[in-house]
PDB file of C-alpha atoms and ligand atoms in Angstrom:
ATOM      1  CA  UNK A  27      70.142  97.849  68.484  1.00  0.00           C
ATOM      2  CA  UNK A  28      68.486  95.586  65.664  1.00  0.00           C
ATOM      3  CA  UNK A  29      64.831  95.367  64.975  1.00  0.00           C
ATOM      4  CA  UNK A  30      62.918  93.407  62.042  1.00  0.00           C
ATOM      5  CA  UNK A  31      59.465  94.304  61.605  1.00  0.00           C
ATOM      6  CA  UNK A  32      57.070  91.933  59.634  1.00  0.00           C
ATOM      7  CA  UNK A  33      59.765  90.322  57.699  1.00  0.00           C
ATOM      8  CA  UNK A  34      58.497  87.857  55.330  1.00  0.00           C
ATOM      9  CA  UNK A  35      60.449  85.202  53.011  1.00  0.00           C
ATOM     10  CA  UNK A  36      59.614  83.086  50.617  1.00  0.00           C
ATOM     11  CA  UNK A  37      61.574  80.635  48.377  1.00  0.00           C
ATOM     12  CA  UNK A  38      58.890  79.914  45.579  1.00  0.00           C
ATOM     13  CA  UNK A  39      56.128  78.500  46.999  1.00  0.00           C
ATOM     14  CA  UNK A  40      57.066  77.925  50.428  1.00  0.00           C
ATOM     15  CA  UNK A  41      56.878  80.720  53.441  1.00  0.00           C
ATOM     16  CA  UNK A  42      59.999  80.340  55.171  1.00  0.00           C
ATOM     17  CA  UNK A  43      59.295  83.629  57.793  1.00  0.00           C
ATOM     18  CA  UNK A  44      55.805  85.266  58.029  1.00  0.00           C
ATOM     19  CA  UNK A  45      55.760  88.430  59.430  1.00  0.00           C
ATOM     20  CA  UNK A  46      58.450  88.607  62.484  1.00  0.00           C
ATOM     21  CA  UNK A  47      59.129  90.845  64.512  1.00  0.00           C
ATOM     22  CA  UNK A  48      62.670  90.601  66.434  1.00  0.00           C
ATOM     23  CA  UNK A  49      64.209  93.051  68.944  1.00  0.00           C
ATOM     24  CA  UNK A  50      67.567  92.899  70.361  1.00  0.00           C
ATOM     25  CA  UNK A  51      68.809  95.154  72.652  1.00  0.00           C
ATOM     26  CA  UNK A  52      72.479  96.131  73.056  1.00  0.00           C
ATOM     27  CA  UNK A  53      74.070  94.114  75.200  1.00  0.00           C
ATOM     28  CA  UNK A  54      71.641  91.051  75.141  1.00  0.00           C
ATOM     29  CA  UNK A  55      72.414  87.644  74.527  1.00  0.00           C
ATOM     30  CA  UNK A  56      69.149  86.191  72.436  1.00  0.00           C
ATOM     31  CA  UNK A  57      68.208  82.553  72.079  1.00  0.00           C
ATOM     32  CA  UNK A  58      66.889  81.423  68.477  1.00  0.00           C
ATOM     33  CA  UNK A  59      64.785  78.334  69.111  1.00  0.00           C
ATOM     34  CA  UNK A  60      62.219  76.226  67.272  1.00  0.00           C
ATOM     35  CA  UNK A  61      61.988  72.846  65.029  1.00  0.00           C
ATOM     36  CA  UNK A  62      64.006  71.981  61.926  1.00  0.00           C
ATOM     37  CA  UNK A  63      62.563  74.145  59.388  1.00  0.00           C
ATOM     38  CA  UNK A  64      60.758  76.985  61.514  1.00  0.00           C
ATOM     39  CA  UNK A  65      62.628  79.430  59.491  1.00  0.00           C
ATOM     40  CA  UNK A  66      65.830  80.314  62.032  1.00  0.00           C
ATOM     41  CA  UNK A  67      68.417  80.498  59.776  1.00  0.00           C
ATOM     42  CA  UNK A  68      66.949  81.705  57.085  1.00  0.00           C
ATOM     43  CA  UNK A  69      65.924  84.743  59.702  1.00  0.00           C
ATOM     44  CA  UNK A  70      70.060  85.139  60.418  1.00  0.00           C
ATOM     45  CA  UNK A  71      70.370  85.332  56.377  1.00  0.00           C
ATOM     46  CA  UNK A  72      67.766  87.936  56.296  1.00  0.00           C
ATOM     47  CA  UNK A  73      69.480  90.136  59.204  1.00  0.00           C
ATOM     48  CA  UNK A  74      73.103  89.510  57.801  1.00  0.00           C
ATOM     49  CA  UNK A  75      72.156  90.691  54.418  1.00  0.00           C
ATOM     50  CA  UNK A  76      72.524  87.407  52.821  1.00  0.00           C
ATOM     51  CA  UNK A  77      68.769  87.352  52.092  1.00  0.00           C
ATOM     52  CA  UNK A  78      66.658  89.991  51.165  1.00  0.00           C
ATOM     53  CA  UNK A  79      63.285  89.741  52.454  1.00  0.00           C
ATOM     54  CA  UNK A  80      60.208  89.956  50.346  1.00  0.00           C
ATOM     55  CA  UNK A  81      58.521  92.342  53.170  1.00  0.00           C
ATOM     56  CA  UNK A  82      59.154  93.897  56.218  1.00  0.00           C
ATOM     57  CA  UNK A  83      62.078  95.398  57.216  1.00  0.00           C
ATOM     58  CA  UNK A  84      65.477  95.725  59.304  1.00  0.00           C
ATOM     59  CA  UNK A  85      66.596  98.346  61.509  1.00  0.00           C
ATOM     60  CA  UNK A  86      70.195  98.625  62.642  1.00  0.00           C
ATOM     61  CA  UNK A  87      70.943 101.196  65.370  1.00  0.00           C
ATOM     62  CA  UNK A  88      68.198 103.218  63.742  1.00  0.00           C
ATOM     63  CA  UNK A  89      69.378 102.779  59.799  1.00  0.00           C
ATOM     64  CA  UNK A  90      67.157 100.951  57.641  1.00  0.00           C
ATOM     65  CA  UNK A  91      69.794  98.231  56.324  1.00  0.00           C
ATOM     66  CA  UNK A  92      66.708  95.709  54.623  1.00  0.00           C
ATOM     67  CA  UNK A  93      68.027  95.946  51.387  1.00  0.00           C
ATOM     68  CA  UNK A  94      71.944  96.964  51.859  1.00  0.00           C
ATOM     69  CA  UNK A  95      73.610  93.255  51.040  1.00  0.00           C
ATOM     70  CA  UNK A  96      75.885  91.110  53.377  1.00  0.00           C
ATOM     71  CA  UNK A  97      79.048  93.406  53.194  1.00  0.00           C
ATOM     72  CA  UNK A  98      77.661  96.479  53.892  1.00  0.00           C
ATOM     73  CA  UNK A  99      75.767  94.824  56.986  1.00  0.00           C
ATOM     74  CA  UNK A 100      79.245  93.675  57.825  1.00  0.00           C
ATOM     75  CA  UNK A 101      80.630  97.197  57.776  1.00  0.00           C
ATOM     76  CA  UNK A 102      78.199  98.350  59.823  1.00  0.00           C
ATOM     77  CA  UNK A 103      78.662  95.893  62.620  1.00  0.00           C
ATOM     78  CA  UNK A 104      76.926  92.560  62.006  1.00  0.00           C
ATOM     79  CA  UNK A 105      78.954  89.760  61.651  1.00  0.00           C
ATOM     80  CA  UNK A 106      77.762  86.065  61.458  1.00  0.00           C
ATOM     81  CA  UNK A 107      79.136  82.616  61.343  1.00  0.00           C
ATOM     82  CA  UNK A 108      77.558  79.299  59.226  1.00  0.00           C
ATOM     83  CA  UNK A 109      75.767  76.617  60.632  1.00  0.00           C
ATOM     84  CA  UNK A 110      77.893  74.705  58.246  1.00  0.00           C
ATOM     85  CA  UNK A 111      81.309  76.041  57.801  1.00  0.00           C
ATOM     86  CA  UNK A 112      82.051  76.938  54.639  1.00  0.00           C
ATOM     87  CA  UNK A 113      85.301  77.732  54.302  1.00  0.00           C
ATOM     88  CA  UNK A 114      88.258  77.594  52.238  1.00  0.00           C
ATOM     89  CA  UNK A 115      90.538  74.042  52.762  1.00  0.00           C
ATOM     90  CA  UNK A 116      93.274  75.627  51.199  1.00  0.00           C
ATOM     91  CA  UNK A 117      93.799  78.582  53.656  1.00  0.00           C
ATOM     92  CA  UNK A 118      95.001  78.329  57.520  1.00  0.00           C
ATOM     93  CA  UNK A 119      93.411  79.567  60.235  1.00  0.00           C
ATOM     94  CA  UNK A 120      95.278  82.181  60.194  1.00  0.00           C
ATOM     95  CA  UNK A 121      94.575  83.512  56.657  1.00  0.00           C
ATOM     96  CA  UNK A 122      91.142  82.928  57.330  1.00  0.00           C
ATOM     97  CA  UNK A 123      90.852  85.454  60.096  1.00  0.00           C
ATOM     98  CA  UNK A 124      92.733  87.703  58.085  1.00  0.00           C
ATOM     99  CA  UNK A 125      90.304  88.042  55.712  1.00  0.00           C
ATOM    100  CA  UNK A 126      87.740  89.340  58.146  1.00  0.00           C
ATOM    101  CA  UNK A 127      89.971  91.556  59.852  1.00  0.00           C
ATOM    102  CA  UNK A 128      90.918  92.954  56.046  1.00  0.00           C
ATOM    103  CA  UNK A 129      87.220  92.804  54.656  1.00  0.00           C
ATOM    104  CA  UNK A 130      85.250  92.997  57.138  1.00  0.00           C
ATOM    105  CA  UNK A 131      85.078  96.600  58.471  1.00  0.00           C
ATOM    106  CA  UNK A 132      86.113 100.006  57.469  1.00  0.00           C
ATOM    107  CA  UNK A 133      89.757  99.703  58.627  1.00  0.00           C
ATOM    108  CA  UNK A 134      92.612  98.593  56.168  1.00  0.00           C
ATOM    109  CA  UNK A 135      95.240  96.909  58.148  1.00  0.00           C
ATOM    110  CA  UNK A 136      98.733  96.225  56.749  1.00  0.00           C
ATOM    111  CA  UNK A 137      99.291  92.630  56.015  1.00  0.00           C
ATOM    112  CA  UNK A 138     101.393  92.322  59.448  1.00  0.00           C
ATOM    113  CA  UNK A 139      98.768  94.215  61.116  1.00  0.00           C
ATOM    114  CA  UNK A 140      96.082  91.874  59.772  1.00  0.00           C
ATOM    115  CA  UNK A 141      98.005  89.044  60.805  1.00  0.00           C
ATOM    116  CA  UNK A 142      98.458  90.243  64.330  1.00  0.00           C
ATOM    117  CA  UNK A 143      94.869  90.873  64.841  1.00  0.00           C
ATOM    118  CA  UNK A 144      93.885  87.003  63.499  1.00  0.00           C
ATOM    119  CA  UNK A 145      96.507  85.584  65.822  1.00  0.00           C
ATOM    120  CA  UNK A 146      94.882  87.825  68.639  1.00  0.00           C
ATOM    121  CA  UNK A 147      91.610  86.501  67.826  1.00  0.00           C
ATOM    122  CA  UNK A 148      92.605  82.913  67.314  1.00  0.00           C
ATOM    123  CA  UNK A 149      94.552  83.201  70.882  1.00  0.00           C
ATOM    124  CA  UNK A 150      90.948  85.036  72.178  1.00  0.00           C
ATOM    125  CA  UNK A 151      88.534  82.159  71.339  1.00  0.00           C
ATOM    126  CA  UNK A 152      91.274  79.496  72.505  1.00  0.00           C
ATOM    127  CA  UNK A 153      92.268  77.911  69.034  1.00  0.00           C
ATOM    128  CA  UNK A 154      95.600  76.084  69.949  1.00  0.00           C
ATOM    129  CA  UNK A 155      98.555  78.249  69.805  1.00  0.00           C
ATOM    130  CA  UNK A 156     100.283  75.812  67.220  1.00  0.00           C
ATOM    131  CA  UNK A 157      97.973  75.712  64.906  1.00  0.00           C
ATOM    132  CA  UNK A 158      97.485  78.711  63.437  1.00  0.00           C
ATOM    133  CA  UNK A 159      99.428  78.152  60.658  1.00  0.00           C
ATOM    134  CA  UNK A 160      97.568  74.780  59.520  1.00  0.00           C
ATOM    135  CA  UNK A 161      95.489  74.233  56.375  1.00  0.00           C
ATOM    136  CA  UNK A 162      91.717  74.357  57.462  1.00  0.00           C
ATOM    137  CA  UNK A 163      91.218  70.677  55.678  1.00  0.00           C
ATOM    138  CA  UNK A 164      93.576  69.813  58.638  1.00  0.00           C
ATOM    139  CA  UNK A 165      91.591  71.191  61.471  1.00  0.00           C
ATOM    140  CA  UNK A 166      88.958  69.297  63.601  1.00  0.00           C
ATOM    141  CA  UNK A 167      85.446  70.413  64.195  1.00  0.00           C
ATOM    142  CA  UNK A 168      86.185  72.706  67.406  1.00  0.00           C
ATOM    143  CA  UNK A 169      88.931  73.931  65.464  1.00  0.00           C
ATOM    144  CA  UNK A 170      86.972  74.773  62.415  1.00  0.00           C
ATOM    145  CA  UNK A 171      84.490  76.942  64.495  1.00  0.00           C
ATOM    146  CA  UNK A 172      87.000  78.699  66.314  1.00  0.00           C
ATOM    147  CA  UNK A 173      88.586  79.694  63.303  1.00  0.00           C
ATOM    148  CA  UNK A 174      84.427  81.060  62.295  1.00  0.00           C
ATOM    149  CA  UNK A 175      84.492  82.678  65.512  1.00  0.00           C
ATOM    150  CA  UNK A 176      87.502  84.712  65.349  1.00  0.00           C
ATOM    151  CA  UNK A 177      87.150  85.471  61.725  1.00  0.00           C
ATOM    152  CA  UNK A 178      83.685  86.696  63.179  1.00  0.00           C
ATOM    153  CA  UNK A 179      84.962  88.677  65.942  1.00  0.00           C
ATOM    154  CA  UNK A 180      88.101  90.028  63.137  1.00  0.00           C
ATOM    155  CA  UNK A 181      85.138  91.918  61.494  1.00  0.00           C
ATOM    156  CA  UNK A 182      84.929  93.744  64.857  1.00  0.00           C
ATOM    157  CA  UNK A 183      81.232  93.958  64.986  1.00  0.00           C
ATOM    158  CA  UNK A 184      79.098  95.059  67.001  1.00  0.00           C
ATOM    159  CA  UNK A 185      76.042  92.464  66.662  1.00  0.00           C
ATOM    160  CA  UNK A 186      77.263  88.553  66.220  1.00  0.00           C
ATOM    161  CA  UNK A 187      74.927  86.412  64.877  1.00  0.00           C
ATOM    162  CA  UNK A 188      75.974  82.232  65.787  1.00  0.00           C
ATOM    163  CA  UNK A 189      74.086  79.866  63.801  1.00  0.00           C
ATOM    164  CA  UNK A 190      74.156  76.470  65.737  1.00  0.00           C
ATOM    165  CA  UNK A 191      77.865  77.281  66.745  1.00  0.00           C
ATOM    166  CA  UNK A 192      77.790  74.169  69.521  1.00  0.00           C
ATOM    167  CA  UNK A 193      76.330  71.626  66.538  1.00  0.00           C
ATOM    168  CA  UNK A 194      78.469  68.295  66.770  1.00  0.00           C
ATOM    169  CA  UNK A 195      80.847  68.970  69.862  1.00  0.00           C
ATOM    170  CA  UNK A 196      80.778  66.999  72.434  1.00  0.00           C
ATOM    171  CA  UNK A 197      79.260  68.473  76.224  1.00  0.00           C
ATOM    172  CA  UNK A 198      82.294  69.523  77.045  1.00  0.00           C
ATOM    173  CA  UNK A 199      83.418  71.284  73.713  1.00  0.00           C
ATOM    174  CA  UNK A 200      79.753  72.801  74.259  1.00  0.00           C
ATOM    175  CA  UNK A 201      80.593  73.795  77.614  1.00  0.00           C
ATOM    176  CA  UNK A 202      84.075  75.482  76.160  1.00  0.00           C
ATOM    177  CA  UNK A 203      81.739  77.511  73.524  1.00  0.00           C
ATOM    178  CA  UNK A 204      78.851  78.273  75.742  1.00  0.00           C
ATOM    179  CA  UNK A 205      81.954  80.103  78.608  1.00  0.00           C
ATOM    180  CA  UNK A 206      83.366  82.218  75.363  1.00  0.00           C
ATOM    181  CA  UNK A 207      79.485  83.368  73.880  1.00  0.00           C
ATOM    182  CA  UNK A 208      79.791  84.699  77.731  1.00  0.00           C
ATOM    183  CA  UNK A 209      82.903  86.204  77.176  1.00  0.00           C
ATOM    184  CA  UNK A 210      82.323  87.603  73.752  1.00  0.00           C
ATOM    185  CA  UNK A 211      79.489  89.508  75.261  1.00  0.00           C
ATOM    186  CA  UNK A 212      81.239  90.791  78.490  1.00  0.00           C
ATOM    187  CA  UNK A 213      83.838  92.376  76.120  1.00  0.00           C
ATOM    188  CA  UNK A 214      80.633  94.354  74.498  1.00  0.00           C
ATOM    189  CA  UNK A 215      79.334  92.488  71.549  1.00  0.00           C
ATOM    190  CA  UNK A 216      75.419  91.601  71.479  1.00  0.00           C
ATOM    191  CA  UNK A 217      74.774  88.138  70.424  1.00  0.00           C
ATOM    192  CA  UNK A 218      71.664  86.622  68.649  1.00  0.00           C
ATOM    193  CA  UNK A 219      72.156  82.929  68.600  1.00  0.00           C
ATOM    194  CA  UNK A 220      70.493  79.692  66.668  1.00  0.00           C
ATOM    195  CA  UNK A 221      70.379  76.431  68.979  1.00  0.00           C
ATOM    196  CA  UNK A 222      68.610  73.141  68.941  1.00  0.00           C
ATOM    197  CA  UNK A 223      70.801  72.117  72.305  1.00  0.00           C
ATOM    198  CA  UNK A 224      67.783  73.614  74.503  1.00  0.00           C
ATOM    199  CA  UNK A 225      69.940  73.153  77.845  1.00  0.00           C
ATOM    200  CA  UNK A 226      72.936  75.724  75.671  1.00  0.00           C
ATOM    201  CA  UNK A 227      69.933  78.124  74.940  1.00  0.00           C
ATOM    202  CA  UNK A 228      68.587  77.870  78.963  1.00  0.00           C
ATOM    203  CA  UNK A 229      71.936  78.125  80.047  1.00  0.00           C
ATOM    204  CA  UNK A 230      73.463  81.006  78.031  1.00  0.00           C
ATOM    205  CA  UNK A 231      70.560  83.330  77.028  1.00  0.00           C
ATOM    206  CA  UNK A 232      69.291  86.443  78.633  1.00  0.00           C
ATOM    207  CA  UNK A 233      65.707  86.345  76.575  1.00  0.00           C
ATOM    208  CA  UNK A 234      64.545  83.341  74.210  1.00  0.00           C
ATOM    209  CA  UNK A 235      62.599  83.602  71.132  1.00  0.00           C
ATOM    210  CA  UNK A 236      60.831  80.854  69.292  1.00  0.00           C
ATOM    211  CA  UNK A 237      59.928  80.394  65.787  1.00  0.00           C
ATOM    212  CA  UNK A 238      57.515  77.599  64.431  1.00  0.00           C
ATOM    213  CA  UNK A 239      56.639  77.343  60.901  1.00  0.00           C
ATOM    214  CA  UNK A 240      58.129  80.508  59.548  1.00  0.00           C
ATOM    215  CA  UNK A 241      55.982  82.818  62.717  1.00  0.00           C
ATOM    216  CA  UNK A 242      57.027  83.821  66.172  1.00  0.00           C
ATOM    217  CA  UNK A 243      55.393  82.325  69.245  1.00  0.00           C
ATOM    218  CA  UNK A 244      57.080  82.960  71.902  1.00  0.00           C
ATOM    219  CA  UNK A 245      59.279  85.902  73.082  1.00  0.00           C
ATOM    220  CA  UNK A 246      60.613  85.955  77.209  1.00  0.00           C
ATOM    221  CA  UNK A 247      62.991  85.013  79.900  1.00  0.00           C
ATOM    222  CA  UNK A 248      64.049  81.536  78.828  1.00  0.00           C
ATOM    223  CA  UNK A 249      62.189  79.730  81.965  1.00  0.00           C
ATOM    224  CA  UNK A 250      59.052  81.477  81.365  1.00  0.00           C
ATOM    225  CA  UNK A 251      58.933  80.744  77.393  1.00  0.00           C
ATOM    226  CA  UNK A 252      59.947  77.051  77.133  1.00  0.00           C
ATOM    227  CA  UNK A 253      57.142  76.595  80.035  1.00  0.00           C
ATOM    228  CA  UNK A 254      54.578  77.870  77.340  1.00  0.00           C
ATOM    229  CA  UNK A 255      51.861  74.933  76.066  1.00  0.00           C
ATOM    230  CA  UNK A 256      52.246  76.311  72.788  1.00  0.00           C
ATOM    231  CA  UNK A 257      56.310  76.121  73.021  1.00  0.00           C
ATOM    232  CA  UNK A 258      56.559  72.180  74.492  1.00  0.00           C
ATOM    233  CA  UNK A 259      53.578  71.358  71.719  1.00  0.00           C
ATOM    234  CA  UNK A 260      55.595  72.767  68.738  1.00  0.00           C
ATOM    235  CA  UNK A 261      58.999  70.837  70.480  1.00  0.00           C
ATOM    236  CA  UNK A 262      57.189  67.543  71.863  1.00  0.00           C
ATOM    237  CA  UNK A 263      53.653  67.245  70.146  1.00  0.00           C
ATOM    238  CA  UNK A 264      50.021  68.433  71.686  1.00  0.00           C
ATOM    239  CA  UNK A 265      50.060  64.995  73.697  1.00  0.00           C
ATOM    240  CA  UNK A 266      52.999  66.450  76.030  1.00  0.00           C
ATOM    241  CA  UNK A 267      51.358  70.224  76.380  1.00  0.00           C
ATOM    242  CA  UNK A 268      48.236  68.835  77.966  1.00  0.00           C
TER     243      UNK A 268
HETATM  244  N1  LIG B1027      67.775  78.701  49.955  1.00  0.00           N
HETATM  245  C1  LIG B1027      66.615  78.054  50.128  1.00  0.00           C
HETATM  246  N2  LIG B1027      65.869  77.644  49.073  1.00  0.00           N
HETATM  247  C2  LIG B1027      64.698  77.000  49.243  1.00  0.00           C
HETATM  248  N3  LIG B1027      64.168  76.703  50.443  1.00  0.00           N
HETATM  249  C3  LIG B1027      64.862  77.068  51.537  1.00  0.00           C
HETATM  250  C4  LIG B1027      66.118  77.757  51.435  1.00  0.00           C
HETATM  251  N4  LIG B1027      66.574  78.002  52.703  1.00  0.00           N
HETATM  252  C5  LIG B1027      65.655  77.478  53.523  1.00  0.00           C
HETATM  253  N5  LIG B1027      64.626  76.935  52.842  1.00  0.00           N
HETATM  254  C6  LIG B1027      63.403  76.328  53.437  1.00  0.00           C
HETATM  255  O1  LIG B1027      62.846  77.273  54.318  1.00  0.00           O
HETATM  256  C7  LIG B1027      62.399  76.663  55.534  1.00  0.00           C
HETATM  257  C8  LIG B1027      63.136  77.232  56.707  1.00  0.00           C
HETATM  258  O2  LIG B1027      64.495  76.800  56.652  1.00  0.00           O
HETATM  259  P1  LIG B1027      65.598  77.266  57.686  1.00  0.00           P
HETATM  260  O3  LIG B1027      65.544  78.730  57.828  1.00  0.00           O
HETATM  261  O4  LIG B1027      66.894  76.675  57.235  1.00  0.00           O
HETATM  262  O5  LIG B1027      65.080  76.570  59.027  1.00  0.00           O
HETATM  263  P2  LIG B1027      65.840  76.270  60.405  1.00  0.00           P
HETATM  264  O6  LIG B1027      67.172  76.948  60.368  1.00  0.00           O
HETATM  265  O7  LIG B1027      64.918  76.778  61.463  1.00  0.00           O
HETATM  266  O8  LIG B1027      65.974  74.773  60.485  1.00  0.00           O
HETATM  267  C9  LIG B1027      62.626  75.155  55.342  1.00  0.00           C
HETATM  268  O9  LIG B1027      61.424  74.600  54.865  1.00  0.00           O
HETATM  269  C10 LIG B1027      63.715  75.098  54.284  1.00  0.00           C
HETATM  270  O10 LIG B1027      63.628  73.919  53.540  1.00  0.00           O
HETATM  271 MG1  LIG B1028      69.137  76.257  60.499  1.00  0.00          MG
END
């Protein structure tokens, strides 16, 4: 489905990604792990079209989309959420979705349509029924990336890239997001997802890939790659992978 080959970034001086190369097939769910800084987000920004990348490139169900730009990416079926939400304080949840279910593919839905679809969504990812019509500034953290999700999942796409979506809940909130990345995927959407919980990563991914330093290290079955020396050493120091 998506495949970056030697994708390099660099923001002045520093190389944030060195030459990865990333596979995901359809249907996968894909653990992004590795240290602050290894270059995992910026990696997301590079395959949502947020980034351009100053080499390499990005295939998307056989279209090279390198250089397209976040909307178009979004029409074609990749849809991400922030590992800080930014949103909008002054819109509700529900307005919020709307906007991806307006923007973010090829269909134009009727306001009413549009507002059906975010309430679907909203009801989908378990965002309490009441709520929909409340300010975002009013909404808790859980809330907050519901609301991300379903605007997310509003886009329709086919690809959903999660940067640190469990970040700051609690282990049963965690638990709550880990059950609906399951059930996101059973209703046919691959996901490609940042975490620094390695326990969510273990427990939710069908294939793990590390970054460290801007370069992939490790790419496998999550049991076999966070057994690697060269995984625990970039994670715990070379003391602990001797
Ligand atoms: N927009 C940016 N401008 C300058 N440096 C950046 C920018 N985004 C990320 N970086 C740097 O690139 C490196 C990788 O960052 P990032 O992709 O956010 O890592 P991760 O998500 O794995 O923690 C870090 O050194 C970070 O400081
Ligand atoms: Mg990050």
């Amino acid at each position: 489905m998506l495949e970056t080959k030697g994708v390099s970034k660099r923001f002045g001086g520093l190389v944030a990604l060195h030459d990865v190369d990333l596979r995901v097939r359809d249907g996968e769910i894909v653990g992004l792990v590795g240290p602050n800084g290894a270059g995992k987000t910026t990696l997301l920004n590079v395959i949502s079209g947020l980034y351009r990348p100053d080499g390499g490139t990005v295939t998307f169900r056989g279209e090279d989309v390198t250089r397209l730009g976040l909307d178009r990416h979004c029409h074609r079926g990749i849809a991400k959420t922030f590992q800080h939400p930014q949103s909008f304080p002054g819109m509700t949840a529900a307005e919020a979705v709307m906007v991806g279910a307006c923007f973010g593919n090829h269909h134009t839905p009727s306001r009413d349509e549009a507002r059906e679809e975010a309430e679907a969504q909203l009801a989908f990812v378990g965002f309490p029924d009441g709520k929909t019509g409340r300010l975002l500034a009013h909404l808790n953290l859980m809330e907050l990336k519901r609301t991300q999700l379903a605007r997310a999942l509003a886009c329709r796409p086919q690809l959903l890239l999660l940067d640190e979506l469990t970040t700051g809940l609690n282990p049963s909130e965690s638990a709550e997001a880990i059950d609906l990345i399951r059930k996101i995927r059973d209703e046919g959407t691959t996901v490609l997802l940042i975490e620094h919980v390695l326990r969510v990563i273990t427990g939710v991914s069908d294939r793990v890939v590390v970054l460290d330093k801007g370069e992939k290290i490790a790419d496998g079955p999550p049991s076999e790659v966070l057994a690697t020396p060269r995984v625990i050493e970039s994670y715990l120091g070379r003391a602990a992978a001797a």
